[in-house]
Amino acid sequence: MPKLIVSIDGVVVKEVQLTKDRSTLGRRPYNDIVLDHLAVSGEHAMIQIAEGQAMLEDLGSTNGTFVNGRAVRKQLLAHEDLIEVGRYQIRYLGGSGVSVAAPLHTQRGESSPVGLESVTGTTTVLGGASSPGARVRVLSGPAAGRELVLSKPVTTLGKRGFSVAKITRGTHGFELSHVEGLQAPTVNGVSVHGGPIILQNRDQITMGSVRLEYMDR
């Protein structure tokens, strides 16, 4: 049975089984899933279950509904998709397997931005399975153990409004640089605020409370 893991500021506050055909999310107490925060509309969104699939629909909310960092009006959910409503992060668990999120808007040649809560992309593996070539492994957080192969010229990491960085493939290897946000990432404890840092095998990257490891063999 599909369920939602609801958290705020990285702390899980509830788990909800989706037992109804239609479940509403919002700030008002009559919703099936109450999200008590001013950034959440009274009737913010709903999830409809039909034929084993879950459809998320924004109900004209003020601040929008996001799936894997992308604003949506109506979105078919995949296992482990991350829904954002106001300050709430809601993990959808609908079955086993790997979810490849719909890409956000990117520049030509860039890979999809990668949320720290949910590592997504074209080549994501579970359970720490080995992957050839340069890659990033998540060491902490809900996505711990996943890897993203750095197969594109630019891979963007992070969450808009908090901290965003990018890994760029150059002539001397891959380098990490800061894109936006007050908190610049660090490599082995050294901030990249002063400029890009060329990554070496087993370098430890920290972005907020999430730790990642760069590997190239």
PDB file of C-alpha atoms in Angstrom:
ATOM      1  CA  MET A   1       0.000   0.000   0.000  1.00  0.00           C
ATOM      2  CA  PRO A   2       1.448   3.424  -0.921  1.00  0.00           C
ATOM      3  CA  LYS A   3       2.349   5.792   1.868  1.00  0.00           C
ATOM      4  CA  LEU A   4       3.799   9.216   2.541  1.00  0.00           C
ATOM      5  CA  ILE A   5       6.697  10.066   4.848  1.00  0.00           C
ATOM      6  CA  VAL A   6       6.166  13.661   5.974  1.00  0.00           C
ATOM      7  CA  SER A   7       9.093  15.693   7.338  1.00  0.00           C
ATOM      8  CA  ILE A   8       9.907  19.304   8.065  1.00  0.00           C
ATOM      9  CA  ASP A   9      13.427  20.711   8.424  1.00  0.00           C
ATOM     10  CA  GLY A  10      14.781  17.177   8.052  1.00  0.00           C
ATOM     11  CA  VAL A  11      12.695  15.728  10.916  1.00  0.00           C
ATOM     12  CA  VAL A  12      10.050  13.089  10.148  1.00  0.00           C
ATOM     13  CA  VAL A  13       6.762  14.143  11.738  1.00  0.00           C
ATOM     14  CA  LYS A  14       4.335  11.526  10.424  1.00  0.00           C
ATOM     15  CA  GLU A  15       3.790   8.549   8.160  1.00  0.00           C
ATOM     16  CA  VAL A  16       0.479   8.326   6.295  1.00  0.00           C
ATOM     17  CA  GLN A  17      -0.944   5.274   4.526  1.00  0.00           C
ATOM     18  CA  LEU A  18      -2.897   6.231   1.398  1.00  0.00           C
ATOM     19  CA  THR A  19      -5.962   4.088   2.055  1.00  0.00           C
ATOM     20  CA  LYS A  20      -8.473   6.315   0.234  1.00  0.00           C
ATOM     21  CA  ASP A  21      -8.994   6.841  -3.473  1.00  0.00           C
ATOM     22  CA  ARG A  22      -8.602  10.583  -2.908  1.00  0.00           C
ATOM     23  CA  SER A  23      -6.530  12.198  -0.157  1.00  0.00           C
ATOM     24  CA  THR A  24      -6.221  15.960   0.308  1.00  0.00           C
ATOM     25  CA  LEU A  25      -3.262  17.885   1.712  1.00  0.00           C
ATOM     26  CA  GLY A  26      -3.558  21.324   3.256  1.00  0.00           C
ATOM     27  CA  ARG A  27      -3.481  23.584   6.292  1.00  0.00           C
ATOM     28  CA  ARG A  28      -7.178  23.262   7.213  1.00  0.00           C
ATOM     29  CA  PRO A  29      -8.019  20.573   9.803  1.00  0.00           C
ATOM     30  CA  TYR A  30     -10.526  18.802   7.563  1.00  0.00           C
ATOM     31  CA  ASN A  31      -7.817  17.656   5.127  1.00  0.00           C
ATOM     32  CA  ASP A  32      -6.763  14.009   5.145  1.00  0.00           C
ATOM     33  CA  ILE A  33      -3.156  15.129   5.624  1.00  0.00           C
ATOM     34  CA  VAL A  34      -2.911  18.312   7.674  1.00  0.00           C
ATOM     35  CA  LEU A  35       0.215  20.419   7.079  1.00  0.00           C
ATOM     36  CA  ASP A  36       0.063  23.170   9.650  1.00  0.00           C
ATOM     37  CA  HIS A  37       2.188  25.987   8.238  1.00  0.00           C
ATOM     38  CA  LEU A  38       1.301  29.401   6.817  1.00  0.00           C
ATOM     39  CA  ALA A  39       3.101  28.637   3.541  1.00  0.00           C
ATOM     40  CA  VAL A  40       0.580  25.818   2.955  1.00  0.00           C
ATOM     41  CA  SER A  41      -2.803  26.719   1.473  1.00  0.00           C
ATOM     42  CA  GLY A  42      -6.025  25.667   3.163  1.00  0.00           C
ATOM     43  CA  GLU A  43      -6.645  23.113   0.420  1.00  0.00           C
ATOM     44  CA  HIS A  44      -3.222  22.788  -1.179  1.00  0.00           C
ATOM     45  CA  ALA A  45      -3.103  19.546  -3.182  1.00  0.00           C
ATOM     46  CA  MET A  46      -4.590  16.101  -3.523  1.00  0.00           C
ATOM     47  CA  ILE A  47      -3.398  12.613  -4.369  1.00  0.00           C
ATOM     48  CA  GLN A  48      -5.742  10.339  -6.293  1.00  0.00           C
ATOM     49  CA  ILE A  49      -5.126   6.582  -6.446  1.00  0.00           C
ATOM     50  CA  ALA A  50      -6.439   4.718  -9.477  1.00  0.00           C
ATOM     51  CA  GLU A  51      -5.368   1.420 -11.041  1.00  0.00           C
ATOM     52  CA  GLY A  52      -2.339   1.197  -8.789  1.00  0.00           C
ATOM     53  CA  GLN A  53      -1.038   4.650  -9.743  1.00  0.00           C
ATOM     54  CA  ALA A  54      -0.932   7.857  -7.712  1.00  0.00           C
ATOM     55  CA  MET A  55      -1.683  11.213  -9.321  1.00  0.00           C
ATOM     56  CA  LEU A  56      -0.707  14.399  -7.458  1.00  0.00           C
ATOM     57  CA  GLU A  57      -2.644  17.549  -8.328  1.00  0.00           C
ATOM     58  CA  ASP A  58      -2.110  21.093  -7.091  1.00  0.00           C
ATOM     59  CA  LEU A  59      -5.429  22.672  -6.093  1.00  0.00           C
ATOM     60  CA  GLY A  60      -4.562  26.233  -7.059  1.00  0.00           C
ATOM     61  CA  SER A  61      -2.301  26.760  -4.063  1.00  0.00           C
ATOM     62  CA  THR A  62      -0.623  30.116  -3.418  1.00  0.00           C
ATOM     63  CA  ASN A  63       2.959  28.854  -3.149  1.00  0.00           C
ATOM     64  CA  GLY A  64       2.781  25.871  -5.493  1.00  0.00           C
ATOM     65  CA  THR A  65       3.479  22.157  -5.249  1.00  0.00           C
ATOM     66  CA  PHE A  66       6.852  20.710  -6.242  1.00  0.00           C
ATOM     67  CA  VAL A  67       7.986  17.197  -7.191  1.00  0.00           C
ATOM     68  CA  ASN A  68      11.744  16.596  -7.166  1.00  0.00           C
ATOM     69  CA  GLY A  69      12.282  20.365  -7.236  1.00  0.00           C
ATOM     70  CA  ARG A  70       9.977  21.038 -10.192  1.00  0.00           C
ATOM     71  CA  ALA A  71       6.735  22.980  -9.880  1.00  0.00           C
ATOM     72  CA  VAL A  72       3.805  20.850 -11.040  1.00  0.00           C
ATOM     73  CA  ARG A  73       0.084  21.243 -11.615  1.00  0.00           C
ATOM     74  CA  LYS A  74      -0.559  17.541 -12.109  1.00  0.00           C
ATOM     75  CA  GLN A  75       2.043  14.808 -11.814  1.00  0.00           C
ATOM     76  CA  LEU A  76       2.001  11.006 -11.831  1.00  0.00           C
ATOM     77  CA  LEU A  77       4.092   9.941  -8.839  1.00  0.00           C
ATOM     78  CA  ALA A  78       6.890   7.369  -8.924  1.00  0.00           C
ATOM     79  CA  HIS A  79       8.374   5.456  -6.007  1.00  0.00           C
ATOM     80  CA  GLU A  80      10.506   7.717  -3.782  1.00  0.00           C
ATOM     81  CA  ASP A  81       9.470  10.954  -5.463  1.00  0.00           C
ATOM     82  CA  LEU A  82       9.950  13.952  -3.166  1.00  0.00           C
ATOM     83  CA  ILE A  83       6.955  16.289  -2.868  1.00  0.00           C
ATOM     84  CA  GLU A  84       7.489  19.775  -1.418  1.00  0.00           C
ATOM     85  CA  VAL A  85       4.563  21.713   0.041  1.00  0.00           C
ATOM     86  CA  GLY A  86       5.581  24.877   1.859  1.00  0.00           C
ATOM     87  CA  ARG A  87       8.342  23.860   4.276  1.00  0.00           C
ATOM     88  CA  TYR A  88       7.221  20.228   4.266  1.00  0.00           C
ATOM     89  CA  GLN A  89       9.080  17.496   2.389  1.00  0.00           C
ATOM     90  CA  ILE A  90       6.915  14.463   1.621  1.00  0.00           C
ATOM     91  CA  ARG A  91       8.438  11.235   0.364  1.00  0.00           C
ATOM     92  CA  TYR A  92       6.081   9.078  -1.715  1.00  0.00           C
ATOM     93  CA  LEU A  93       6.635   5.342  -1.303  1.00  0.00           C
ATOM     94  CA  GLY A  94       4.630   3.400  -3.794  1.00  0.00           C
ATOM     95  CA  GLY A  95       6.692   0.272  -4.403  1.00  0.00           C
ATOM     96  CA  SER A  96      10.193  -1.002  -4.998  1.00  0.00           C
ATOM     97  CA  GLY A  97      12.652   0.180  -7.602  1.00  0.00           C
ATOM     98  CA  VAL A  98      14.470   3.291  -8.664  1.00  0.00           C
ATOM     99  CA  SER A  99      12.659   6.467  -9.528  1.00  0.00           C
ATOM    100  CA  VAL A 100      14.026   8.638 -12.289  1.00  0.00           C
ATOM    101  CA  ALA A 101      12.547  12.071 -11.829  1.00  0.00           C
ATOM    102  CA  ALA A 102      11.341  14.261 -14.624  1.00  0.00           C
ATOM    103  CA  PRO A 103      14.162  16.699 -15.352  1.00  0.00           C
ATOM    104  CA  LEU A 104      14.041  20.298 -14.232  1.00  0.00           C
ATOM    105  CA  HIS A 105      14.740  23.102 -16.650  1.00  0.00           C
ATOM    106  CA  THR A 106      18.424  22.962 -17.503  1.00  0.00           C
ATOM    107  CA  GLN A 107      20.799  24.542 -19.905  1.00  0.00           C
ATOM    108  CA  ARG A 108      21.763  22.493 -22.952  1.00  0.00           C
ATOM    109  CA  GLY A 109      24.383  19.925 -22.007  1.00  0.00           C
ATOM    110  CA  GLU A 110      23.534  19.909 -18.300  1.00  0.00           C
ATOM    111  CA  SER A 111      22.218  16.929 -16.404  1.00  0.00           C
ATOM    112  CA  SER A 112      19.114  17.223 -14.249  1.00  0.00           C
ATOM    113  CA  PRO A 113      19.631  19.059 -10.944  1.00  0.00           C
ATOM    114  CA  VAL A 114      20.007  16.629  -8.080  1.00  0.00           C
ATOM    115  CA  GLY A 115      18.142  17.244  -4.852  1.00  0.00           C
ATOM    116  CA  LEU A 116      20.088  16.291  -1.745  1.00  0.00           C
ATOM    117  CA  GLU A 117      17.028  14.584  -0.337  1.00  0.00           C
ATOM    118  CA  SER A 118      16.501  12.636  -3.540  1.00  0.00           C
ATOM    119  CA  VAL A 119      19.318  11.769  -5.905  1.00  0.00           C
ATOM    120  CA  THR A 120      17.906  11.613  -9.411  1.00  0.00           C
ATOM    121  CA  GLY A 121      19.282  11.331 -12.900  1.00  0.00           C
ATOM    122  CA  THR A 122      19.677   8.990 -15.798  1.00  0.00           C
ATOM    123  CA  THR A 123      22.017   6.589 -14.038  1.00  0.00           C
ATOM    124  CA  THR A 124      21.075   6.110 -10.381  1.00  0.00           C
ATOM    125  CA  VAL A 125      21.775   2.890  -8.521  1.00  0.00           C
ATOM    126  CA  LEU A 126      20.715   1.655  -5.108  1.00  0.00           C
ATOM    127  CA  GLY A 127      22.505  -0.047  -2.283  1.00  0.00           C
ATOM    128  CA  GLY A 128      25.973   1.228  -3.057  1.00  0.00           C
ATOM    129  CA  ALA A 129      26.363  -0.992  -6.108  1.00  0.00           C
ATOM    130  CA  SER A 130      29.526  -0.191  -8.023  1.00  0.00           C
ATOM    131  CA  SER A 131      29.366   2.051 -11.056  1.00  0.00           C
ATOM    132  CA  PRO A 132      32.187   2.647 -13.563  1.00  0.00           C
ATOM    133  CA  GLY A 133      33.673   6.088 -14.064  1.00  0.00           C
ATOM    134  CA  ALA A 134      33.351   9.314 -12.095  1.00  0.00           C
ATOM    135  CA  ARG A 135      30.379   9.406  -9.775  1.00  0.00           C
ATOM    136  CA  VAL A 136      29.020  10.860  -6.555  1.00  0.00           C
ATOM    137  CA  ARG A 137      27.778   8.687  -3.696  1.00  0.00           C
ATOM    138  CA  VAL A 138      25.415  10.052  -1.032  1.00  0.00           C
ATOM    139  CA  LEU A 139      26.708   9.185   2.454  1.00  0.00           C
ATOM    140  CA  SER A 140      23.980  10.660   4.656  1.00  0.00           C
ATOM    141  CA  GLY A 141      20.283  11.500   4.569  1.00  0.00           C
ATOM    142  CA  PRO A 142      17.318   9.609   3.088  1.00  0.00           C
ATOM    143  CA  ALA A 143      19.184   8.973  -0.187  1.00  0.00           C
ATOM    144  CA  ALA A 144      22.265   7.474   1.519  1.00  0.00           C
ATOM    145  CA  GLY A 145      23.892   4.726  -0.549  1.00  0.00           C
ATOM    146  CA  ARG A 146      22.775   6.018  -3.928  1.00  0.00           C
ATOM    147  CA  GLU A 147      25.170   6.968  -6.664  1.00  0.00           C
ATOM    148  CA  LEU A 148      24.964   9.343  -9.592  1.00  0.00           C
ATOM    149  CA  VAL A 149      27.262   8.733 -12.539  1.00  0.00           C
ATOM    150  CA  LEU A 150      28.716  12.011 -13.814  1.00  0.00           C
ATOM    151  CA  SER A 151      27.972  11.314 -17.459  1.00  0.00           C
ATOM    152  CA  LYS A 152      27.150  14.895 -18.508  1.00  0.00           C
ATOM    153  CA  PRO A 153      29.408  17.963 -18.828  1.00  0.00           C
ATOM    154  CA  VAL A 154      27.621  19.631 -15.896  1.00  0.00           C
ATOM    155  CA  THR A 155      25.752  18.060 -12.975  1.00  0.00           C
ATOM    156  CA  THR A 156      23.901  20.363 -10.585  1.00  0.00           C
ATOM    157  CA  LEU A 157      23.472  19.433  -6.915  1.00  0.00           C
ATOM    158  CA  GLY A 158      21.395  20.962  -4.189  1.00  0.00           C
ATOM    159  CA  LYS A 159      18.178  22.763  -3.471  1.00  0.00           C
ATOM    160  CA  ARG A 160      17.216  26.180  -4.770  1.00  0.00           C
ATOM    161  CA  GLY A 161      16.989  28.790  -2.048  1.00  0.00           C
ATOM    162  CA  PHE A 162      19.383  26.901   0.222  1.00  0.00           C
ATOM    163  CA  SER A 163      22.555  25.764  -1.491  1.00  0.00           C
ATOM    164  CA  VAL A 164      23.249  24.851  -5.105  1.00  0.00           C
ATOM    165  CA  ALA A 165      26.573  23.639  -6.505  1.00  0.00           C
ATOM    166  CA  LYS A 166      27.680  22.110  -9.783  1.00  0.00           C
ATOM    167  CA  ILE A 167      30.243  19.533 -10.829  1.00  0.00           C
ATOM    168  CA  THR A 168      31.810  20.405 -14.195  1.00  0.00           C
ATOM    169  CA  ARG A 169      33.896  18.113 -16.370  1.00  0.00           C
ATOM    170  CA  GLY A 170      37.015  19.902 -17.611  1.00  0.00           C
ATOM    171  CA  THR A 171      40.389  19.159 -19.125  1.00  0.00           C
ATOM    172  CA  HIS A 172      41.904  18.454 -15.699  1.00  0.00           C
ATOM    173  CA  GLY A 173      39.033  16.361 -14.377  1.00  0.00           C
ATOM    174  CA  PHE A 174      35.870  17.232 -12.465  1.00  0.00           C
ATOM    175  CA  GLU A 175      35.602  20.373 -10.362  1.00  0.00           C
ATOM    176  CA  LEU A 176      33.025  21.504  -7.813  1.00  0.00           C
ATOM    177  CA  SER A 177      31.875  25.124  -7.719  1.00  0.00           C
ATOM    178  CA  HIS A 178      29.244  27.117  -5.852  1.00  0.00           C
ATOM    179  CA  VAL A 179      26.228  28.339  -7.844  1.00  0.00           C
ATOM    180  CA  GLU A 180      23.883  29.996  -5.337  1.00  0.00           C
ATOM    181  CA  GLY A 181      22.831  30.064  -1.703  1.00  0.00           C
ATOM    182  CA  LEU A 182      24.354  31.497   1.460  1.00  0.00           C
ATOM    183  CA  GLN A 183      25.999  28.233   2.458  1.00  0.00           C
ATOM    184  CA  ALA A 184      28.808  27.215   0.112  1.00  0.00           C
ATOM    185  CA  PRO A 185      29.674  23.497  -0.037  1.00  0.00           C
ATOM    186  CA  THR A 186      33.007  22.223   1.248  1.00  0.00           C
ATOM    187  CA  VAL A 187      35.488  19.640  -0.038  1.00  0.00           C
ATOM    188  CA  ASN A 188      37.352  17.889   2.776  1.00  0.00           C
ATOM    189  CA  GLY A 189      36.410  20.806   5.014  1.00  0.00           C
ATOM    190  CA  VAL A 190      37.590  23.506   2.579  1.00  0.00           C
ATOM    191  CA  SER A 191      34.897  25.891   1.315  1.00  0.00           C
ATOM    192  CA  VAL A 192      34.505  26.377  -2.433  1.00  0.00           C
ATOM    193  CA  HIS A 193      33.331  29.943  -1.826  1.00  0.00           C
ATOM    194  CA  GLY A 194      36.700  31.228  -3.007  1.00  0.00           C
ATOM    195  CA  GLY A 195      36.567  29.344  -6.303  1.00  0.00           C
ATOM    196  CA  PRO A 196      36.170  25.884  -7.867  1.00  0.00           C
ATOM    197  CA  ILE A 197      38.003  22.905  -6.370  1.00  0.00           C
ATOM    198  CA  ILE A 198      39.232  20.057  -8.583  1.00  0.00           C
ATOM    199  CA  LEU A 199      37.933  16.781  -7.151  1.00  0.00           C
ATOM    200  CA  GLN A 200      40.153  13.832  -6.320  1.00  0.00           C
ATOM    201  CA  ASN A 201      39.086  10.226  -5.707  1.00  0.00           C
ATOM    202  CA  ARG A 202      37.410   9.794  -2.288  1.00  0.00           C
ATOM    203  CA  ASP A 203      37.024  13.537  -1.664  1.00  0.00           C
ATOM    204  CA  GLN A 204      34.288  14.270   0.891  1.00  0.00           C
ATOM    205  CA  ILE A 205      31.729  16.907  -0.146  1.00  0.00           C
ATOM    206  CA  THR A 206      29.463  18.531   2.440  1.00  0.00           C
ATOM    207  CA  MET A 207      26.344  20.505   1.542  1.00  0.00           C
ATOM    208  CA  GLY A 208      24.446  21.546   4.640  1.00  0.00           C
ATOM    209  CA  SER A 209      23.766  18.398   6.657  1.00  0.00           C
ATOM    210  CA  VAL A 210      24.304  16.067   3.684  1.00  0.00           C
ATOM    211  CA  ARG A 211      27.647  14.396   2.962  1.00  0.00           C
ATOM    212  CA  LEU A 212      28.684  13.006  -0.410  1.00  0.00           C
ATOM    213  CA  GLU A 213      31.763  11.247  -1.727  1.00  0.00           C
ATOM    214  CA  TYR A 214      33.356  11.744  -5.128  1.00  0.00           C
ATOM    215  CA  MET A 215      34.802   8.615  -6.754  1.00  0.00           C
ATOM    216  CA  ASP A 216      36.532   8.135 -10.093  1.00  0.00           C
ATOM    217  CA  ARG A 217      37.621   4.512  -9.830  1.00  0.00           C
TER     218      ARG A 217
END
